[in-house]
Amino acid sequence: EPEVTQTPSHQVTQMGQEVILRCVPISNHLYFYWYRQILGQKVEFLVSFYNNEISEKSEIFDDQFSVERPDGSNFTLKIRSTKLEDSAMYFCASSEAWYTEAFFGQGTRLTVV
Amino acid sequence: GQQLNQSPQSMFIQEGEDVSMNCTSSSIFNTWLWYKQEPGEGPVLLIALYKAGELTSNGRLTAQFGITRKDSFLNISASIPSDVGIYFCARSGDGGTSYGKLTFGQGTILTVHP
């Protein structure tokens, strides 16, 4: 069964460092998303991406965040200068069309120390 | 922003018992979704509801889209230990925005004792 895969599963980084979280969406999907879940809290939408550009973003997705589809298979989330409060699970998701279900990856746990 | 109020926050039940949780909003929605999240995993869609009054089942799970379009409930019948997890209600993007843009409730933590 096709699935969204994310790497790494766990990333530890020093405050102020840049991190790149990687995702391989389901191959025939065209819409891509990043979500964040701070420990013990609900899952929060960060950004949606379609046709090589951001289609929507939340207020959480500020200038330190960026997304990219560098090739035909990967979808990345970059955090330029990490802060302690960026520590969270980051989930990638993809959907075939704008009106269809989004499938989530297993997440990357980011720990900023 | 639009908030979803989900209750209860947590439930501790015995195996075999039925479970009910619900979600409310002050705004009208066109879709209600119920997800389950197990430890170390991403959310997995359980049931999607698209019409007011719709009642949908998926095995032991039943969910309903409230007639006012402001609420939904999820029932799990005859719970088993593998039902353990966090259950989230969610609304998806309406009015032409992507359905993958989801707003989640706070979640209900379900613990099932054998």
PDB file of C-alpha atoms in Angstrom:
ATOM      1  CA  GLU A   1       0.000   0.000   0.000  1.00  0.00           C
ATOM      2  CA  PRO A   2       1.450   3.407  -0.933  1.00  0.00           C
ATOM      3  CA  GLU A   3       2.495   5.533   1.995  1.00  0.00           C
ATOM      4  CA  VAL A   4       4.063   8.846   2.862  1.00  0.00           C
ATOM      5  CA  THR A   5       7.585   8.379   4.194  1.00  0.00           C
ATOM      6  CA  GLN A   6       9.527  10.835   6.311  1.00  0.00           C
ATOM      7  CA  THR A   7      13.175  11.035   7.258  1.00  0.00           C
ATOM      8  CA  PRO A   8      14.747  11.197   9.707  1.00  0.00           C
ATOM      9  CA  SER A   9      12.445   9.738  12.340  1.00  0.00           C
ATOM     10  CA  HIS A  10      14.217  11.759  15.022  1.00  0.00           C
ATOM     11  CA  GLN A  11      16.429  14.827  14.668  1.00  0.00           C
ATOM     12  CA  VAL A  12      18.274  16.563  17.486  1.00  0.00           C
ATOM     13  CA  THR A  13      19.704  19.974  16.719  1.00  0.00           C
ATOM     14  CA  GLN A  14      21.330  22.886  18.494  1.00  0.00           C
ATOM     15  CA  MET A  15      19.329  26.067  18.874  1.00  0.00           C
ATOM     16  CA  GLY A  16      20.076  28.412  15.996  1.00  0.00           C
ATOM     17  CA  GLN A  17      20.965  25.654  13.573  1.00  0.00           C
ATOM     18  CA  GLU A  18      19.162  24.983  10.324  1.00  0.00           C
ATOM     19  CA  VAL A  19      17.291  21.725   9.836  1.00  0.00           C
ATOM     20  CA  ILE A  20      15.722  20.129   6.804  1.00  0.00           C
ATOM     21  CA  LEU A  21      12.965  17.597   7.251  1.00  0.00           C
ATOM     22  CA  ARG A  22      12.339  15.335   4.317  1.00  0.00           C
ATOM     23  CA  CYS A  23       9.230  13.683   2.970  1.00  0.00           C
ATOM     24  CA  VAL A  24       8.430  11.454   0.038  1.00  0.00           C
ATOM     25  CA  PRO A  25       4.720  11.860  -0.709  1.00  0.00           C
ATOM     26  CA  ILE A  26       2.621   9.187  -2.372  1.00  0.00           C
ATOM     27  CA  SER A  27       3.731   9.125  -5.991  1.00  0.00           C
ATOM     28  CA  ASN A  28       0.550  10.211  -7.803  1.00  0.00           C
ATOM     29  CA  HIS A  29      -0.369  12.869  -5.258  1.00  0.00           C
ATOM     30  CA  LEU A  30      -0.277  16.529  -6.213  1.00  0.00           C
ATOM     31  CA  TYR A  31      -1.006  18.329  -2.929  1.00  0.00           C
ATOM     32  CA  PHE A  32       1.477  18.338  -0.095  1.00  0.00           C
ATOM     33  CA  TYR A  33       1.239  19.525   3.486  1.00  0.00           C
ATOM     34  CA  TRP A  34       3.259  19.987   6.641  1.00  0.00           C
ATOM     35  CA  TYR A  35       1.750  19.801  10.099  1.00  0.00           C
ATOM     36  CA  ARG A  36       3.231  20.211  13.556  1.00  0.00           C
ATOM     37  CA  GLN A  37       2.303  18.588  16.847  1.00  0.00           C
ATOM     38  CA  ILE A  38       3.883  19.911  20.018  1.00  0.00           C
ATOM     39  CA  LEU A  39       4.077  17.184  22.671  1.00  0.00           C
ATOM     40  CA  GLY A  40       0.679  16.601  24.247  1.00  0.00           C
ATOM     41  CA  GLN A  41      -1.102  19.070  22.002  1.00  0.00           C
ATOM     42  CA  LYS A  42      -3.221  18.890  18.885  1.00  0.00           C
ATOM     43  CA  VAL A  43      -1.943  18.625  15.335  1.00  0.00           C
ATOM     44  CA  GLU A  44      -1.606  22.048  13.702  1.00  0.00           C
ATOM     45  CA  PHE A  45      -1.544  22.939  10.015  1.00  0.00           C
ATOM     46  CA  LEU A  46       1.600  24.703   8.804  1.00  0.00           C
ATOM     47  CA  VAL A  47       1.495  24.898   5.038  1.00  0.00           C
ATOM     48  CA  SER A  48       0.031  23.432   1.863  1.00  0.00           C
ATOM     49  CA  PHE A  49       1.869  23.220  -1.437  1.00  0.00           C
ATOM     50  CA  TYR A  50       0.640  22.671  -4.963  1.00  0.00           C
ATOM     51  CA  ASN A  51       2.098  23.198  -8.398  1.00  0.00           C
ATOM     52  CA  ASN A  52       5.460  24.202  -6.944  1.00  0.00           C
ATOM     53  CA  GLU A  53       4.143  26.969  -4.801  1.00  0.00           C
ATOM     54  CA  ILE A  54       2.632  27.532  -1.407  1.00  0.00           C
ATOM     55  CA  SER A  55      -1.157  27.581  -1.628  1.00  0.00           C
ATOM     56  CA  GLU A  56      -1.928  28.277   2.028  1.00  0.00           C
ATOM     57  CA  LYS A  57       0.003  28.795   5.223  1.00  0.00           C
ATOM     58  CA  SER A  58      -0.829  29.335   8.849  1.00  0.00           C
ATOM     59  CA  GLU A  59       0.410  32.072  11.172  1.00  0.00           C
ATOM     60  CA  ILE A  60       2.882  29.548  12.589  1.00  0.00           C
ATOM     61  CA  PHE A  61       4.633  29.346   9.221  1.00  0.00           C
ATOM     62  CA  ASP A  62       6.719  32.489   9.540  1.00  0.00           C
ATOM     63  CA  ASP A  63       9.859  33.592   7.713  1.00  0.00           C
ATOM     64  CA  GLN A  64      12.050  30.982   9.395  1.00  0.00           C
ATOM     65  CA  PHE A  65      10.149  28.231   7.597  1.00  0.00           C
ATOM     66  CA  SER A  66      10.330  27.328   3.935  1.00  0.00           C
ATOM     67  CA  VAL A  67       9.217  24.422   1.807  1.00  0.00           C
ATOM     68  CA  GLU A  68      10.551  23.041  -1.407  1.00  0.00           C
ATOM     69  CA  ARG A  69       9.974  20.260  -3.874  1.00  0.00           C
ATOM     70  CA  PRO A  70      13.540  19.918  -5.115  1.00  0.00           C
ATOM     71  CA  ASP A  71      12.821  17.030  -7.458  1.00  0.00           C
ATOM     72  CA  GLY A  72       9.949  14.828  -8.569  1.00  0.00           C
ATOM     73  CA  SER A  73       9.730  12.839  -5.389  1.00  0.00           C
ATOM     74  CA  ASN A  74      10.858  14.803  -2.321  1.00  0.00           C
ATOM     75  CA  PHE A  75       9.099  17.520  -0.358  1.00  0.00           C
ATOM     76  CA  THR A  76      11.124  19.308   2.303  1.00  0.00           C
ATOM     77  CA  LEU A  77      10.532  21.618   5.236  1.00  0.00           C
ATOM     78  CA  LYS A  78      13.435  23.849   6.215  1.00  0.00           C
ATOM     79  CA  ILE A  79      13.657  25.656   9.511  1.00  0.00           C
ATOM     80  CA  ARG A  80      16.351  28.290   9.160  1.00  0.00           C
ATOM     81  CA  SER A  81      17.320  29.087  12.729  1.00  0.00           C
ATOM     82  CA  THR A  82      15.727  26.677  15.140  1.00  0.00           C
ATOM     83  CA  LYS A  83      14.326  27.786  18.485  1.00  0.00           C
ATOM     84  CA  LEU A  84      13.577  25.677  21.527  1.00  0.00           C
ATOM     85  CA  GLU A  85       9.862  26.050  20.867  1.00  0.00           C
ATOM     86  CA  ASP A  86      10.263  24.432  17.448  1.00  0.00           C
ATOM     87  CA  SER A  87      10.633  21.093  19.231  1.00  0.00           C
ATOM     88  CA  ALA A  88       7.689  19.011  18.034  1.00  0.00           C
ATOM     89  CA  MET A  89       6.584  16.176  15.794  1.00  0.00           C
ATOM     90  CA  TYR A  90       6.424  17.321  12.205  1.00  0.00           C
ATOM     91  CA  PHE A  91       4.077  15.430   9.912  1.00  0.00           C
ATOM     92  CA  CYS A  92       4.080  15.484   6.148  1.00  0.00           C
ATOM     93  CA  ALA A  93       0.875  14.628   4.305  1.00  0.00           C
ATOM     94  CA  SER A  94      -0.203  14.382   0.694  1.00  0.00           C
ATOM     95  CA  SER A  95      -3.431  14.119  -1.245  1.00  0.00           C
ATOM     96  CA  GLU A  96      -4.270  13.217  -4.794  1.00  0.00           C
ATOM     97  CA  ALA A  97      -6.487  16.250  -5.357  1.00  0.00           C
ATOM     98  CA  TRP A  98      -7.671  19.225  -3.353  1.00  0.00           C
ATOM     99  CA  TYR A  99     -10.968  17.472  -2.566  1.00  0.00           C
ATOM    100  CA  THR A 100      -9.552  14.109  -1.492  1.00  0.00           C
ATOM    101  CA  GLU A 101      -8.274  12.676   1.748  1.00  0.00           C
ATOM    102  CA  ALA A 102      -4.777  13.560   2.929  1.00  0.00           C
ATOM    103  CA  PHE A 103      -2.521  10.714   4.059  1.00  0.00           C
ATOM    104  CA  PHE A 104      -0.003  11.347   6.813  1.00  0.00           C
ATOM    105  CA  GLY A 105       3.535  10.119   7.246  1.00  0.00           C
ATOM    106  CA  GLN A 106       4.854   8.738  10.529  1.00  0.00           C
ATOM    107  CA  GLY A 107       6.439  12.026  11.461  1.00  0.00           C
ATOM    108  CA  THR A 108       9.847  13.416  12.361  1.00  0.00           C
ATOM    109  CA  ARG A 109      10.463  14.204  16.007  1.00  0.00           C
ATOM    110  CA  LEU A 110      12.527  17.394  16.149  1.00  0.00           C
ATOM    111  CA  THR A 111      14.290  18.155  19.404  1.00  0.00           C
ATOM    112  CA  VAL A 112      16.003  21.527  19.714  1.00  0.00           C
ATOM    113  CA  VAL A 113      18.520  21.748  22.555  1.00  0.00           C
TER     114      VAL A 113
ATOM    115  CA  GLY B   1      -9.427  31.059  14.110  1.00  0.00           C
ATOM    116  CA  GLN B   2     -12.123  28.422  14.100  1.00  0.00           C
ATOM    117  CA  GLN B   3     -11.855  26.166  17.135  1.00  0.00           C
ATOM    118  CA  LEU B   4     -13.104  22.639  17.561  1.00  0.00           C
ATOM    119  CA  ASN B   5     -14.061  21.637  21.088  1.00  0.00           C
ATOM    120  CA  GLN B   6     -13.604  17.940  21.633  1.00  0.00           C
ATOM    121  CA  SER B   7     -14.688  15.974  24.681  1.00  0.00           C
ATOM    122  CA  PRO B   8     -13.901  14.157  26.775  1.00  0.00           C
ATOM    123  CA  GLN B   9     -10.169  14.830  27.004  1.00  0.00           C
ATOM    124  CA  SER B  10      -9.500  11.279  28.128  1.00  0.00           C
ATOM    125  CA  MET B  11     -11.334   8.037  28.777  1.00  0.00           C
ATOM    126  CA  PHE B  12     -10.374   4.952  30.742  1.00  0.00           C
ATOM    127  CA  ILE B  13     -12.607   2.011  29.947  1.00  0.00           C
ATOM    128  CA  GLN B  14     -12.776  -1.742  30.261  1.00  0.00           C
ATOM    129  CA  GLU B  15     -12.449  -3.951  27.226  1.00  0.00           C
ATOM    130  CA  GLY B  16     -15.875  -4.632  25.774  1.00  0.00           C
ATOM    131  CA  GLU B  17     -17.378  -1.310  26.766  1.00  0.00           C
ATOM    132  CA  ASP B  18     -18.778   1.158  24.267  1.00  0.00           C
ATOM    133  CA  VAL B  19     -17.170   4.577  23.858  1.00  0.00           C
ATOM    134  CA  SER B  20     -18.601   7.875  22.747  1.00  0.00           C
ATOM    135  CA  MET B  21     -16.813  11.149  22.071  1.00  0.00           C
ATOM    136  CA  ASN B  22     -17.932  14.325  20.410  1.00  0.00           C
ATOM    137  CA  CYS B  23     -16.812  17.510  18.808  1.00  0.00           C
ATOM    138  CA  THR B  24     -18.526  20.880  18.582  1.00  0.00           C
ATOM    139  CA  SER B  25     -17.886  24.155  16.867  1.00  0.00           C
ATOM    140  CA  SER B  26     -19.431  27.583  16.814  1.00  0.00           C
ATOM    141  CA  SER B  27     -19.105  27.605  13.022  1.00  0.00           C
ATOM    142  CA  ILE B  28     -20.900  25.581  10.383  1.00  0.00           C
ATOM    143  CA  PHE B  29     -18.744  23.060   8.570  1.00  0.00           C
ATOM    144  CA  ASN B  30     -19.239  21.104   5.375  1.00  0.00           C
ATOM    145  CA  THR B  31     -17.081  18.178   6.433  1.00  0.00           C
ATOM    146  CA  TRP B  32     -16.257  16.340   9.627  1.00  0.00           C
ATOM    147  CA  LEU B  33     -13.400  13.886   9.855  1.00  0.00           C
ATOM    148  CA  TRP B  34     -12.344  11.515  12.599  1.00  0.00           C
ATOM    149  CA  TYR B  35      -8.700  10.448  12.907  1.00  0.00           C
ATOM    150  CA  LYS B  36      -6.858   8.053  15.182  1.00  0.00           C
ATOM    151  CA  GLN B  37      -3.249   8.546  16.214  1.00  0.00           C
ATOM    152  CA  GLU B  38      -1.241   5.747  17.783  1.00  0.00           C
ATOM    153  CA  PRO B  39       2.045   6.380  19.614  1.00  0.00           C
ATOM    154  CA  GLY B  40       4.843   7.307  17.223  1.00  0.00           C
ATOM    155  CA  GLU B  41       2.527   7.388  14.231  1.00  0.00           C
ATOM    156  CA  GLY B  42       0.784  10.000  12.144  1.00  0.00           C
ATOM    157  CA  PRO B  43      -2.992  10.473  12.174  1.00  0.00           C
ATOM    158  CA  VAL B  44      -4.979   7.905  10.220  1.00  0.00           C
ATOM    159  CA  LEU B  45      -8.400   8.731   8.830  1.00  0.00           C
ATOM    160  CA  LEU B  46     -11.188   6.604  10.316  1.00  0.00           C
ATOM    161  CA  ILE B  47     -14.383   8.148   8.983  1.00  0.00           C
ATOM    162  CA  ALA B  48     -15.245  11.116   6.778  1.00  0.00           C
ATOM    163  CA  LEU B  49     -18.662  12.824   6.864  1.00  0.00           C
ATOM    164  CA  TYR B  50     -19.839  15.186   4.156  1.00  0.00           C
ATOM    165  CA  LYS B  51     -23.566  15.749   4.680  1.00  0.00           C
ATOM    166  CA  ALA B  52     -25.562  17.093   7.600  1.00  0.00           C
ATOM    167  CA  GLY B  53     -27.282  14.212   9.363  1.00  0.00           C
ATOM    168  CA  GLU B  54     -25.041  11.632   7.728  1.00  0.00           C
ATOM    169  CA  LEU B  55     -24.436   8.512   9.792  1.00  0.00           C
ATOM    170  CA  THR B  56     -21.501   6.389   8.684  1.00  0.00           C
ATOM    171  CA  SER B  57     -20.035   3.165  10.032  1.00  0.00           C
ATOM    172  CA  ASN B  58     -16.613   1.601   9.668  1.00  0.00           C
ATOM    173  CA  GLY B  59     -16.619  -1.739  11.455  1.00  0.00           C
ATOM    174  CA  ARG B  60     -17.171  -1.064  15.153  1.00  0.00           C
ATOM    175  CA  LEU B  61     -16.938   2.675  14.594  1.00  0.00           C
ATOM    176  CA  THR B  62     -19.945   4.877  13.907  1.00  0.00           C
ATOM    177  CA  ALA B  63     -19.864   8.616  13.352  1.00  0.00           C
ATOM    178  CA  GLN B  64     -22.563  11.162  12.703  1.00  0.00           C
ATOM    179  CA  PHE B  65     -22.522  14.641  11.205  1.00  0.00           C
ATOM    180  CA  GLY B  66     -24.863  16.763  13.317  1.00  0.00           C
ATOM    181  CA  ILE B  67     -27.941  18.177  11.639  1.00  0.00           C
ATOM    182  CA  THR B  68     -26.900  21.713  12.603  1.00  0.00           C
ATOM    183  CA  ARG B  69     -23.506  21.114  10.908  1.00  0.00           C
ATOM    184  CA  LYS B  70     -21.817  22.301  14.094  1.00  0.00           C
ATOM    185  CA  ASP B  71     -21.131  18.989  15.775  1.00  0.00           C
ATOM    186  CA  SER B  72     -20.215  15.369  15.300  1.00  0.00           C
ATOM    187  CA  PHE B  73     -19.863  12.282  17.448  1.00  0.00           C
ATOM    188  CA  LEU B  74     -17.831   9.102  17.185  1.00  0.00           C
ATOM    189  CA  ASN B  75     -18.898   5.864  18.838  1.00  0.00           C
ATOM    190  CA  ILE B  76     -16.769   2.767  19.254  1.00  0.00           C
ATOM    191  CA  SER B  77     -18.660  -0.370  20.177  1.00  0.00           C
ATOM    192  CA  ALA B  78     -17.261  -3.343  22.083  1.00  0.00           C
ATOM    193  CA  SER B  79     -13.830  -1.770  22.606  1.00  0.00           C
ATOM    194  CA  ILE B  80     -10.677  -3.870  22.356  1.00  0.00           C
ATOM    195  CA  PRO B  81      -7.135  -3.141  23.571  1.00  0.00           C
ATOM    196  CA  SER B  82      -5.958  -2.070  20.115  1.00  0.00           C
ATOM    197  CA  ASP B  83      -8.465   0.784  20.168  1.00  0.00           C
ATOM    198  CA  VAL B  84      -6.003   2.594  22.446  1.00  0.00           C
ATOM    199  CA  GLY B  85      -4.821   5.877  20.991  1.00  0.00           C
ATOM    200  CA  ILE B  86      -5.736   9.498  20.554  1.00  0.00           C
ATOM    201  CA  TYR B  87      -8.862  10.254  18.560  1.00  0.00           C
ATOM    202  CA  PHE B  88      -9.111  13.601  16.833  1.00  0.00           C
ATOM    203  CA  CYS B  89     -12.004  15.256  15.147  1.00  0.00           C
ATOM    204  CA  ALA B  90     -11.068  17.553  12.297  1.00  0.00           C
ATOM    205  CA  ARG B  91     -12.602  19.813   9.726  1.00  0.00           C
ATOM    206  CA  SER B  92     -11.128  20.142   6.297  1.00  0.00           C
ATOM    207  CA  GLY B  93     -10.850  23.132   4.051  1.00  0.00           C
ATOM    208  CA  ASP B  94     -14.139  24.418   2.686  1.00  0.00           C
ATOM    209  CA  GLY B  95     -15.080  26.869  -0.011  1.00  0.00           C
ATOM    210  CA  GLY B  96     -12.535  25.719  -2.528  1.00  0.00           C
ATOM    211  CA  THR B  97      -9.508  25.512  -0.285  1.00  0.00           C
ATOM    212  CA  SER B  98      -7.713  22.212  -0.110  1.00  0.00           C
ATOM    213  CA  TYR B  99      -9.431  19.459   1.845  1.00  0.00           C
ATOM    214  CA  GLY B 100      -6.003  18.496   3.085  1.00  0.00           C
ATOM    215  CA  LYS B 101      -5.803  21.683   5.123  1.00  0.00           C
ATOM    216  CA  LEU B 102      -7.159  20.329   8.375  1.00  0.00           C
ATOM    217  CA  THR B 103      -8.092  21.935  11.657  1.00  0.00           C
ATOM    218  CA  PHE B 104      -7.914  19.396  14.467  1.00  0.00           C
ATOM    219  CA  GLY B 105      -9.659  19.184  17.801  1.00  0.00           C
ATOM    220  CA  GLN B 106      -7.668  18.747  21.007  1.00  0.00           C
ATOM    221  CA  GLY B 107      -8.059  14.977  20.932  1.00  0.00           C
ATOM    222  CA  THR B 108      -9.534  12.306  23.188  1.00  0.00           C
ATOM    223  CA  ILE B 109      -7.025   9.931  24.770  1.00  0.00           C
ATOM    224  CA  LEU B 110      -8.547   6.468  24.969  1.00  0.00           C
ATOM    225  CA  THR B 111      -7.170   3.821  27.314  1.00  0.00           C
ATOM    226  CA  VAL B 112      -8.680   0.340  27.253  1.00  0.00           C
ATOM    227  CA  HIS B 113      -8.017  -2.011  30.160  1.00  0.00           C
ATOM    228  CA  PRO B 114      -8.086  -5.719  29.250  1.00  0.00           C
TER     229      PRO B 114
END
